[in-house]
Coordinates of C-alpha atoms in Angstrom, one line a residue:
M1 CA 107.3 70.3 91.5
F2 CA 103.9 72.0 91.2
L3 CA 101.9 68.8 91.6
A4 CA 104.0 67.7 94.6
F5 CA 103.4 71.0 96.4
L6 CA 99.7 71.2 95.3
R7 CA 99.2 67.9 97.1
L8 CA 100.8 69.4 100.2
G9 CA 98.7 72.6 99.9
L10 CA 95.5 70.5 99.8
T11 CA 96.4 68.3 102.9
S12 CA 98.7 70.4 105.2
F13 CA 96.4 71.5 108.0
G14 CA 97.6 72.7 111.4
G15 CA 99.9 75.7 111.0
P16 CA 103.6 76.0 110.1
V17 CA 105.0 73.5 112.5
A18 CA 102.6 70.8 111.2
H19 CA 103.4 71.9 107.6
L20 CA 107.1 71.2 108.2
G21 CA 106.2 67.7 109.4
F22 CA 104.1 67.1 106.3
F23 CA 107.0 68.4 104.2
R24 CA 109.5 66.0 105.9
D25 CA 107.2 63.0 105.4
D26 CA 106.6 63.7 101.7
L27 CA 109.9 65.3 100.5
V28 CA 112.5 63.6 102.6
K29 CA 111.0 60.2 103.5
R30 CA 108.7 59.4 100.6
R31 CA 110.3 61.3 97.6
R32 CA 113.9 61.3 98.9
W33 CA 114.5 64.8 97.3
L34 CA 116.5 65.8 100.4
S35 CA 118.6 64.2 103.1
E36 CA 117.5 64.7 106.7
E37 CA 120.6 66.9 107.2
S38 CA 119.8 69.1 104.2
Y39 CA 116.1 69.4 105.2
A40 CA 117.0 70.4 108.8
S41 CA 119.4 73.0 107.4
L42 CA 116.7 74.5 105.3
V43 CA 114.3 74.7 108.2
A44 CA 117.0 76.4 110.3
L45 CA 117.6 78.9 107.5
C46 CA 114.0 79.8 107.2
Q47 CA 113.6 80.2 110.9
F48 CA 116.2 83.0 110.7
L49 CA 114.4 84.8 107.9
P50 CA 111.2 87.0 108.3
G51 CA 108.2 85.6 106.7
P52 CA 106.2 82.3 106.7
A53 CA 108.7 79.5 107.5
S54 CA 106.9 76.6 105.9
S55 CA 106.3 78.5 102.6
Q56 CA 110.0 79.5 102.6
V57 CA 111.1 75.9 103.0
G58 CA 108.9 75.0 100.1
M59 CA 110.4 77.8 98.0
A60 CA 113.9 76.7 98.9
V61 CA 113.3 73.1 98.0
G62 CA 111.9 74.2 94.6
L63 CA 114.8 76.5 94.0
M64 CA 117.4 73.9 94.9
R65 CA 115.9 71.2 92.7
A66 CA 114.6 73.2 89.7
G67 CA 115.9 76.8 89.9
P68 CA 113.7 79.9 89.9
A69 CA 110.9 78.2 87.9
G70 CA 110.8 75.4 90.5
M71 CA 110.7 78.0 93.3
A72 CA 107.7 79.7 91.7
A73 CA 106.0 76.3 91.0
A74 CA 106.5 75.1 94.6
W75 CA 105.0 78.4 96.0
L76 CA 102.1 78.4 93.7
G77 CA 101.2 74.7 94.3
F78 CA 101.4 75.1 98.1
T79 CA 99.5 78.5 98.2
L80 CA 96.8 78.0 95.5
P81 CA 94.3 75.9 97.5
S82 CA 94.2 78.2 100.6
A83 CA 94.2 81.4 98.5
L84 CA 91.2 80.2 96.4
L85 CA 89.4 79.2 99.6
M86 CA 90.0 82.6 101.2
L87 CA 88.8 84.4 98.1
A88 CA 85.7 82.3 98.1
F89 CA 85.2 83.0 101.8
A90 CA 85.5 86.8 101.0
Y91 CA 82.8 86.6 98.4
G92 CA 80.6 84.6 100.8
V93 CA 80.9 87.3 103.4
M94 CA 80.0 89.9 100.8
Q95 CA 77.0 88.0 99.7
A96 CA 75.8 87.3 103.2
D97 CA 76.2 91.0 104.1
A98 CA 74.3 92.0 100.9
A99 CA 71.5 89.5 101.7
G100 CA 71.2 90.7 105.3
I101 CA 72.1 87.3 106.8
G102 CA 72.8 87.5 110.5
G103 CA 76.3 87.9 111.7
G104 CA 76.3 85.4 114.5
W105 CA 78.6 83.0 112.6
L106 CA 81.0 85.8 111.9
D107 CA 81.1 86.6 115.6
G108 CA 81.9 83.0 116.2
L109 CA 84.8 83.2 113.8
K110 CA 86.1 86.2 115.8
V111 CA 85.8 84.1 119.0
A112 CA 87.8 81.4 117.3
A113 CA 90.5 83.9 116.5
V114 CA 90.8 84.7 120.3
A115 CA 91.4 81.0 121.1
I116 CA 93.9 80.5 118.2
V117 CA 95.9 83.6 118.9
A118 CA 96.0 82.9 122.7
D119 CA 97.3 79.4 121.9
A120 CA 99.9 80.8 119.5
V121 CA 101.1 83.4 122.1
L122 CA 101.5 80.8 124.9
G123 CA 103.2 78.2 122.6
M124 CA 105.6 80.8 121.1
A125 CA 106.4 82.1 124.6
K126 CA 107.3 78.6 125.8
N127 CA 109.6 78.0 122.8
L128 CA 111.1 81.4 122.2
C129 CA 111.3 82.8 125.7
P130 CA 112.9 80.0 127.8
D131 CA 114.9 82.3 130.1
R132 CA 114.5 85.5 132.1
P133 CA 116.1 87.9 129.6
R134 CA 113.8 86.8 126.8
R135 CA 110.7 86.7 128.9
S136 CA 111.5 90.2 130.1
L137 CA 112.0 91.3 126.5
A138 CA 108.7 89.9 125.5
L139 CA 106.8 91.7 128.3
V140 CA 108.6 95.0 127.5
G141 CA 107.8 94.5 123.8
A142 CA 104.1 94.0 124.6
A143 CA 104.0 97.1 126.8
V144 CA 105.6 99.3 124.1
A145 CA 103.4 97.9 121.4
A146 CA 100.3 98.6 123.5
L147 CA 101.5 102.2 124.2
L148 CA 102.6 102.9 120.7
P149 CA 100.1 101.2 118.4
G150 CA 100.8 101.3 114.7
A151 CA 103.5 100.2 112.2
F152 CA 106.3 102.4 113.5
G153 CA 105.8 101.2 117.1
Q154 CA 105.9 97.6 115.9
I155 CA 109.0 98.1 113.8
G156 CA 110.6 99.8 116.8
V157 CA 109.8 96.8 119.0
I158 CA 111.4 94.4 116.4
A159 CA 114.5 96.7 116.1
G160 CA 114.8 97.0 119.9
G161 CA 114.5 93.2 120.2
A162 CA 117.5 92.8 117.9
L163 CA 119.6 95.3 119.9
A164 CA 118.6 93.7 123.2
G165 CA 119.4 90.3 121.9
L166 CA 122.9 91.4 120.9
A167 CA 123.4 93.0 124.4
F168 CA 121.9 90.4 126.7
I169 CA 121.4 87.1 125.0
R170 CA 124.1 84.5 124.5
L171 CA 123.1 81.3 122.7
D172 CA 125.0 78.0 122.7
G173 CA 125.0 75.4 120.0
A174 CA 126.9 74.5 116.9
A175 CA 126.4 76.2 113.5
V176 CA 124.2 74.5 110.9
R177 CA 125.7 73.3 107.7
E178 CA 124.7 74.8 104.4
P179 CA 122.2 72.6 102.5
S180 CA 123.5 70.8 99.4
G181 CA 121.4 70.7 96.2
H182 CA 121.4 70.8 92.5
Y183 CA 121.1 74.5 92.2
L184 CA 122.3 77.5 94.2
P185 CA 121.9 81.1 93.0
G186 CA 125.1 82.9 92.0
R187 CA 126.7 85.5 94.3
T188 CA 125.7 88.4 92.0
A189 CA 122.1 87.2 91.6
S190 CA 121.8 86.7 95.4
L191 CA 123.1 90.3 96.1
I192 CA 120.7 91.7 93.5
A193 CA 117.7 89.9 95.1
F194 CA 118.6 91.3 98.5
A195 CA 119.1 94.8 97.0
L196 CA 115.6 94.5 95.4
F197 CA 114.1 93.4 98.7
A198 CA 115.6 96.4 100.5
L199 CA 114.7 98.8 97.7
L200 CA 111.1 97.8 97.8
L201 CA 110.9 98.0 101.5
V202 CA 112.2 101.6 101.5
S203 CA 110.6 102.9 98.3
L204 CA 107.0 101.5 98.5
P205 CA 105.9 103.7 101.4
L206 CA 107.3 106.7 99.7
L207 CA 105.6 105.8 96.4
A208 CA 102.3 105.1 98.1
Q209 CA 102.4 108.5 99.8
A210 CA 103.5 110.3 96.6
T211 CA 100.9 108.7 94.3
G212 CA 97.9 108.3 96.7
S213 CA 97.2 105.1 94.9
A214 CA 95.1 102.6 96.8
G215 CA 96.7 99.7 94.9
V216 CA 100.3 100.9 95.7
A217 CA 99.2 101.4 99.4
L218 CA 97.8 97.9 99.6
F219 CA 100.9 96.4 98.0
D220 CA 103.1 98.4 100.4
T221 CA 101.2 97.3 103.5
L222 CA 101.3 93.6 102.6
Y223 CA 104.9 93.7 101.4
R224 CA 106.1 95.3 104.7
A225 CA 104.0 92.8 106.7
G226 CA 105.8 89.9 104.8
A227 CA 109.2 91.6 105.2
L228 CA 109.0 92.3 108.9
V229 CA 107.1 89.2 110.4
F230 CA 109.3 87.0 112.5
G231 CA 107.7 84.0 114.1
G232 CA 105.1 82.7 111.6
G233 CA 101.8 83.7 110.2
H234 CA 100.1 84.6 113.4
V235 CA 102.4 87.6 113.8
V236 CA 101.1 89.1 110.6
L237 CA 97.9 90.0 112.5
P238 CA 99.1 93.2 114.3
L239 CA 101.1 94.5 111.3
I240 CA 98.2 94.3 108.8
E241 CA 95.6 95.4 111.4
A242 CA 97.5 98.5 112.2
E243 CA 97.5 99.6 108.6
L244 CA 94.2 98.5 107.1
V245 CA 91.7 98.5 110.0
R246 CA 90.6 102.1 110.1
P247 CA 87.7 104.4 109.2
G248 CA 87.1 104.0 105.5
G249 CA 89.1 100.8 105.5
L250 CA 88.4 97.3 106.8
T251 CA 86.3 96.9 109.9
R252 CA 87.7 94.9 112.8
E253 CA 84.7 92.5 112.5
V254 CA 85.5 91.7 108.9
F255 CA 89.2 91.5 109.6
L256 CA 88.9 89.1 112.5
A257 CA 86.3 86.9 110.8
G258 CA 88.7 86.3 107.9
Y259 CA 91.6 85.6 110.3
G260 CA 89.5 83.0 112.1
A261 CA 88.4 81.4 108.8
A262 CA 92.1 81.2 107.7
Q263 CA 92.7 78.8 110.5
A264 CA 90.3 76.3 108.9
V265 CA 92.0 75.9 105.5
P266 CA 95.1 74.0 104.7
G267 CA 98.3 75.6 103.5
P268 CA 100.0 78.9 104.6
L269 CA 98.3 81.3 107.0
F270 CA 99.7 84.1 104.8
S271 CA 96.9 83.3 102.3
F272 CA 94.9 85.5 104.6
A273 CA 96.3 88.3 102.4
A274 CA 94.0 87.1 99.6
Y275 CA 91.0 87.7 101.8
V276 CA 92.2 91.1 102.9
G277 CA 92.8 92.3 99.4
A278 CA 89.4 91.1 98.2
M279 CA 87.6 92.7 101.1
M280 CA 89.1 96.2 100.7
P281 CA 86.3 98.8 100.3
V282 CA 87.9 100.6 97.4
P283 CA 89.5 99.2 94.2
P284 CA 91.6 97.2 93.7
N285 CA 89.5 94.7 95.5
G286 CA 87.8 91.5 94.7
V287 CA 89.9 89.0 92.8
A288 CA 92.3 91.6 91.6
G289 CA 92.9 93.0 95.1
G290 CA 93.2 89.5 96.5
L291 CA 95.9 88.5 94.0
L292 CA 97.8 91.8 94.4
A293 CA 97.9 91.4 98.2
L294 CA 98.8 87.7 97.9
V295 CA 101.9 88.4 95.7
A296 CA 102.9 91.4 97.9
A297 CA 102.8 89.2 101.1
F298 CA 105.0 86.4 99.7
L299 CA 107.4 88.5 97.5
P300 CA 109.7 89.4 100.4
S301 CA 110.1 85.7 101.4
A302 CA 111.0 84.7 97.9
L303 CA 113.6 87.5 97.5
L304 CA 115.1 86.6 100.9
V305 CA 115.3 82.9 100.3
Y306 CA 116.9 83.5 96.9
A307 CA 119.4 85.9 98.5
A308 CA 120.3 83.9 101.6
L309 CA 120.6 80.4 100.3
R310 CA 124.1 80.7 99.1
F311 CA 125.4 82.7 102.1
W312 CA 123.7 80.4 104.7
T313 CA 126.9 78.9 106.1
R314 CA 128.3 82.3 107.1
L315 CA 125.0 83.5 108.5
A316 CA 124.4 80.4 110.6
A317 CA 127.9 80.4 111.9
N318 CA 127.8 84.0 113.1
R319 CA 126.9 83.7 116.8
R320 CA 126.1 87.4 117.1
V321 CA 123.5 87.2 114.4
R322 CA 121.9 84.3 116.2
D323 CA 121.8 86.3 119.4
G324 CA 120.2 89.2 117.7
L325 CA 117.5 87.1 116.1
A326 CA 116.8 85.4 119.4
G327 CA 116.0 88.9 120.7
V328 CA 113.8 89.5 117.7
N329 CA 111.8 86.3 118.3
A330 CA 111.2 87.3 121.9
A331 CA 110.1 90.7 120.9
V332 CA 107.7 89.1 118.4
V333 CA 106.0 87.2 121.3
G334 CA 105.4 90.6 122.9
L335 CA 103.9 92.0 119.7
L336 CA 101.5 89.1 119.5
G337 CA 100.6 89.4 123.1
A338 CA 99.7 93.0 122.6
A339 CA 97.6 92.0 119.5
L340 CA 95.8 89.4 121.6
W341 CA 94.4 92.1 123.8
D342 CA 93.8 94.7 121.1
P343 CA 92.2 94.1 118.6
V344 CA 91.5 90.4 119.2
I345 CA 90.0 90.3 122.7
T346 CA 88.6 93.8 122.8
S347 CA 86.7 93.4 119.5
S348 CA 85.5 89.8 120.0
L349 CA 84.6 89.2 123.7
T350 CA 81.8 91.6 123.9
S351 CA 79.4 89.5 125.9
P352 CA 79.4 86.7 128.6
R353 CA 78.3 84.3 125.9
A354 CA 81.2 85.2 123.6
F355 CA 83.6 84.8 126.6
A356 CA 82.3 81.4 127.4
L357 CA 82.5 80.3 123.8
A358 CA 86.1 81.5 123.6
L359 CA 87.0 79.5 126.7
L360 CA 85.5 76.4 125.2
A361 CA 87.3 77.0 121.9
Y362 CA 90.6 77.4 123.7
L363 CA 90.0 74.3 125.8
A364 CA 89.3 72.3 122.7
L365 CA 92.4 73.6 120.9
A366 CA 95.0 73.7 123.6
L367 CA 94.0 70.8 125.9
W368 CA 91.9 68.4 123.9
R369 CA 94.1 69.0 120.7
V370 CA 91.1 69.3 118.4
P371 CA 92.3 70.3 114.9
A372 CA 92.1 74.1 114.3
W373 CA 89.7 73.7 111.4
A374 CA 87.2 71.8 113.6
V375 CA 87.6 74.5 116.3
V376 CA 86.8 77.2 113.8
A377 CA 83.8 75.3 112.4
G378 CA 82.5 74.7 115.9
A379 CA 83.0 78.3 116.9
A380 CA 81.1 79.5 113.8
L381 CA 78.2 77.2 114.6
G382 CA 78.2 78.2 118.2
G383 CA 78.2 81.8 117.2
A384 CA 75.2 81.3 114.9
I385 CA 73.3 79.7 117.8
L386 CA 74.4 81.9 120.8
L387 CA 75.6 85.3 119.5

């Protein structure tokens, strides 16, 4: 299991949608571990859950075939290459800063983030906001997120999206069958996993406030980001930025440079957490902080996959649940749209040259279909020359 997903972690470029295509080719067509129907069912399940969908599909495959140990092996294999690359990039940024090397290439990475987030916003809007109610919900969500920046405003937008979905959205379509497999968690174990997920979500902010521990605060921030992100890795940007980019914390320049670099590595975008943890100005940072942040970001996904797999039939058949989640997805588009403006555009497009480089990067990514890693590398080179 570990070796199968390590191979995928080394070769799966292009974001979560592309990852799912790689998974299907390898796990369904080549290895025949799953039927097409079971794989489609797992993908549908993970689209309903917050967190990185491709990583969750990998966890679910590992769980079904080899139990909890297989789940851990699948996650580790898929995540390890990108996590190591992001830790190495963090140390490269530190050494470049210590040596006084010019920051033009970092500015280029920030410009790449503009193009990538803009492409994500428009692509998600096309898929997740196909009708007037959901487009309206996305625009209202963007306005609220812009007026009420911070974690509470973003959580409010997500909760409001769920309520609006229940009130105004009516989806059609048949329910998805529960995937079949060799292993499914027991009912009691599933309920315990969900209870642990909820307990950590509620208790970690209180514990961080009570102890004043930087480590607990870092774990809390990344855990909540992993627990509340619907719509893929790009949406983690505003949640982490609202918590960690502040005086005495990460600078926006360092944050956006890492986010841009994360687009150039294979595997899950949530491995960006390893970079964030390593770059924190106070301990735990470095490798310890990177590993702590990485575990915190993926732990909610693991608990939810474990909790939901057995109850998937009932969840998928509940039309009201599907309506509410459609509203959440539309609200997430609004959150990402607000993040595109602030901090991405306001912090990155500070000169006419940066604006021109961003337009070229977006043109290459969205119209010429240049791979994201090549766009990032080109933007970094362009930044070193022009910015």
